[in-house]
PDB file of C-alpha atoms in Angstrom:
ATOM      1  CA  MET A   1       1.922   9.376  35.519  1.00  0.00           C
ATOM      2  CA  GLY A   2       1.545  12.302  33.141  1.00  0.00           C
ATOM      3  CA  GLU A   3      -1.248  13.112  30.768  1.00  0.00           C
ATOM      4  CA  TYR A   4      -1.147  11.877  27.211  1.00  0.00           C
ATOM      5  CA  ARG A   5      -2.942  13.211  24.214  1.00  0.00           C
ATOM      6  CA  VAL A   6      -3.611  10.987  21.249  1.00  0.00           C
ATOM      7  CA  ASP A   7      -5.012  12.366  18.005  1.00  0.00           C
ATOM      8  CA  ILE A   8      -6.365   9.919  15.491  1.00  0.00           C
ATOM      9  CA  LYS A   9      -7.428  11.370  12.187  1.00  0.00           C
ATOM     10  CA  VAL A  10      -9.168   9.350   9.542  1.00  0.00           C
ATOM     11  CA  ARG A  11     -10.394  11.170   6.519  1.00  0.00           C
ATOM     12  CA  ASN A  12     -11.913   8.306   4.574  1.00  0.00           C
ATOM     13  CA  ASN A  13     -13.912   5.995   6.768  1.00  0.00           C
ATOM     14  CA  LEU A  14     -15.518   4.340   3.723  1.00  0.00           C
ATOM     15  CA  ILE A  15     -12.299   2.513   2.834  1.00  0.00           C
ATOM     16  CA  LEU A  16     -11.866   1.367   6.429  1.00  0.00           C
ATOM     17  CA  LYS A  17     -15.486   0.219   6.554  1.00  0.00           C
ATOM     18  CA  LYS A  18     -15.062  -1.857   3.372  1.00  0.00           C
ATOM     19  CA  ILE A  19     -11.839  -3.366   4.710  1.00  0.00           C
ATOM     20  CA  ASN A  20     -13.661  -4.345   7.927  1.00  0.00           C
ATOM     21  CA  GLU A  21     -16.640  -5.720   5.989  1.00  0.00           C
ATOM     22  CA  ALA A  22     -14.207  -7.907   4.028  1.00  0.00           C
ATOM     23  CA  GLY A  23     -13.111  -9.482   7.325  1.00  0.00           C
ATOM     24  CA  TYR A  24      -9.914  -7.565   8.052  1.00  0.00           C
ATOM     25  CA  GLU A  25      -9.446  -5.777  11.360  1.00  0.00           C
ATOM     26  CA  THR A  26      -6.779  -3.290  10.297  1.00  0.00           C
ATOM     27  CA  VAL A  27      -5.311  -1.738   7.179  1.00  0.00           C
ATOM     28  CA  GLY A  28      -2.000  -3.414   8.059  1.00  0.00           C
ATOM     29  CA  GLU A  29      -3.615  -6.849   8.190  1.00  0.00           C
ATOM     30  CA  PHE A  30      -5.401  -6.194   4.882  1.00  0.00           C
ATOM     31  CA  CYS A  31      -2.151  -5.161   3.194  1.00  0.00           C
ATOM     32  CA  ARG A  32      -0.104  -7.993   4.669  1.00  0.00           C
ATOM     33  CA  LEU A  33      -2.580 -10.707   3.663  1.00  0.00           C
ATOM     34  CA  ASN A  34      -2.988  -9.272   0.163  1.00  0.00           C
ATOM     35  CA  ASN A  35       0.758  -8.789  -0.424  1.00  0.00           C
ATOM     36  CA  ILE A  36       0.517  -5.011  -0.658  1.00  0.00           C
ATOM     37  CA  VAL A  37       4.077  -4.006   0.141  1.00  0.00           C
ATOM     38  CA  ASN A  38       3.762  -0.230   0.180  1.00  0.00           C
ATOM     39  CA  ARG A  39       0.848  -0.084   2.634  1.00  0.00           C
ATOM     40  CA  ASN A  40       2.284   2.953   4.390  1.00  0.00           C
ATOM     41  CA  THR A  41       2.169   4.961   1.206  1.00  0.00           C
ATOM     42  CA  ALA A  42      -0.512   3.875  -1.245  1.00  0.00           C
ATOM     43  CA  ILE A  43      -3.326   2.669   1.012  1.00  0.00           C
ATOM     44  CA  GLY A  44      -2.500   4.984   3.906  1.00  0.00           C
ATOM     45  CA  GLU A  45      -2.425   8.026   1.656  1.00  0.00           C
ATOM     46  CA  LEU A  46      -5.807   7.098   0.201  1.00  0.00           C
ATOM     47  CA  VAL A  47      -7.315   6.540   3.651  1.00  0.00           C
ATOM     48  CA  ASN A  48      -5.913   9.846   4.902  1.00  0.00           C
ATOM     49  CA  MET A  49      -6.812  11.594   1.636  1.00  0.00           C
ATOM     50  CA  LYS A  50      -3.215  12.713   1.178  1.00  0.00           C
ATOM     51  CA  LYS A  51      -3.268  11.211  -2.293  1.00  0.00           C
ATOM     52  CA  SER A  52      -5.934  11.962  -4.847  1.00  0.00           C
ATOM     53  CA  PRO A  53      -7.957   8.933  -5.899  1.00  0.00           C
ATOM     54  CA  LEU A  54      -8.162  10.448  -9.369  1.00  0.00           C
ATOM     55  CA  LYS A  55      -5.616  10.920 -12.124  1.00  0.00           C
ATOM     56  CA  GLU A  56      -5.347  14.252 -13.923  1.00  0.00           C
ATOM     57  CA  ASN A  57      -7.745  13.016 -16.609  1.00  0.00           C
ATOM     58  CA  GLY A  58     -10.433  12.238 -14.007  1.00  0.00           C
ATOM     59  CA  GLU A  59     -10.018   8.447 -14.046  1.00  0.00           C
ATOM     60  CA  PHE A  60      -9.365   6.505 -10.860  1.00  0.00           C
ATOM     61  CA  CYS A  61      -5.712   5.737 -10.125  1.00  0.00           C
ATOM     62  CA  SER A  62      -4.384   2.175 -10.199  1.00  0.00           C
ATOM     63  CA  ASP A  63      -4.249   1.929  -6.387  1.00  0.00           C
ATOM     64  CA  VAL A  64      -7.990   2.607  -6.186  1.00  0.00           C
ATOM     65  CA  GLU A  65      -8.673   0.059  -8.910  1.00  0.00           C
ATOM     66  CA  LYS A  66      -6.593  -2.534  -7.036  1.00  0.00           C
ATOM     67  CA  LEU A  67      -8.481  -1.813  -3.812  1.00  0.00           C
ATOM     68  CA  CYS A  68     -11.790  -2.260  -5.626  1.00  0.00           C
ATOM     69  CA  VAL A  69     -10.753  -5.642  -6.989  1.00  0.00           C
ATOM     70  CA  LEU A  70      -9.568  -6.828  -3.571  1.00  0.00           C
ATOM     71  CA  LEU A  71     -12.654  -5.494  -1.781  1.00  0.00           C
ATOM     72  CA  ASN A  72     -15.080  -6.478  -4.546  1.00  0.00           C
ATOM     73  CA  CYS A  73     -16.623  -3.023  -4.815  1.00  0.00           C
ATOM     74  CA  LEU A  74     -16.854   0.004  -7.084  1.00  0.00           C
ATOM     75  CA  PRO A  75     -14.596   3.042  -6.706  1.00  0.00           C
ATOM     76  CA  GLU A  76     -17.667   5.120  -5.896  1.00  0.00           C
ATOM     77  CA  ASP A  77     -18.189   2.900  -2.825  1.00  0.00           C
ATOM     78  CA  LEU A  78     -14.847   4.031  -1.390  1.00  0.00           C
ATOM     79  CA  PHE A  79     -15.218   7.805  -1.749  1.00  0.00           C
ATOM     80  CA  THR A  80     -18.006  10.282  -1.120  1.00  0.00           C
ATOM     81  CA  ASN A  81     -19.102  12.684  -3.833  1.00  0.00           C
ATOM     82  CA  ALA A  82     -17.579  15.526  -1.815  1.00  0.00           C
ATOM     83  CA  GLN A  83     -14.207  13.749  -1.636  1.00  0.00           C
ATOM     84  CA  LEU A  84     -14.209  13.138  -5.380  1.00  0.00           C
ATOM     85  CA  HIS A  85     -15.215  16.741  -6.046  1.00  0.00           C
ATOM     86  CA  MET A  86     -12.352  17.982  -3.856  1.00  0.00           C
ATOM     87  CA  ALA A  87      -9.936  15.640  -5.656  1.00  0.00           C
ATOM     88  CA  LEU A  88     -10.958  17.115  -9.005  1.00  0.00           C
ATOM     89  CA  LYS A  89     -10.184  20.620  -7.757  1.00  0.00           C
ATOM     90  CA  THR A  90      -6.617  19.769  -6.730  1.00  0.00           C
TER      91      THR A  90
END
């Protein structure tokens, strides 16, 4: 049997932590049970920080607001100050 290398990269552990605290084991389970159809794009991009949580005017995007409602938290609970600062620069 050959060697395998698996790389797992998570850029925003705060979202995953909140999802787990809400009683969900995976992002897929969270999306499926909350009828979030585009889990591979919206939620995944936020977790992997491929999508900015902020709009151009500095407000949080609708996907972040939806996550906050479902997880019963504030947007600031899902992102570090450094992540928000980086999002403002891009």
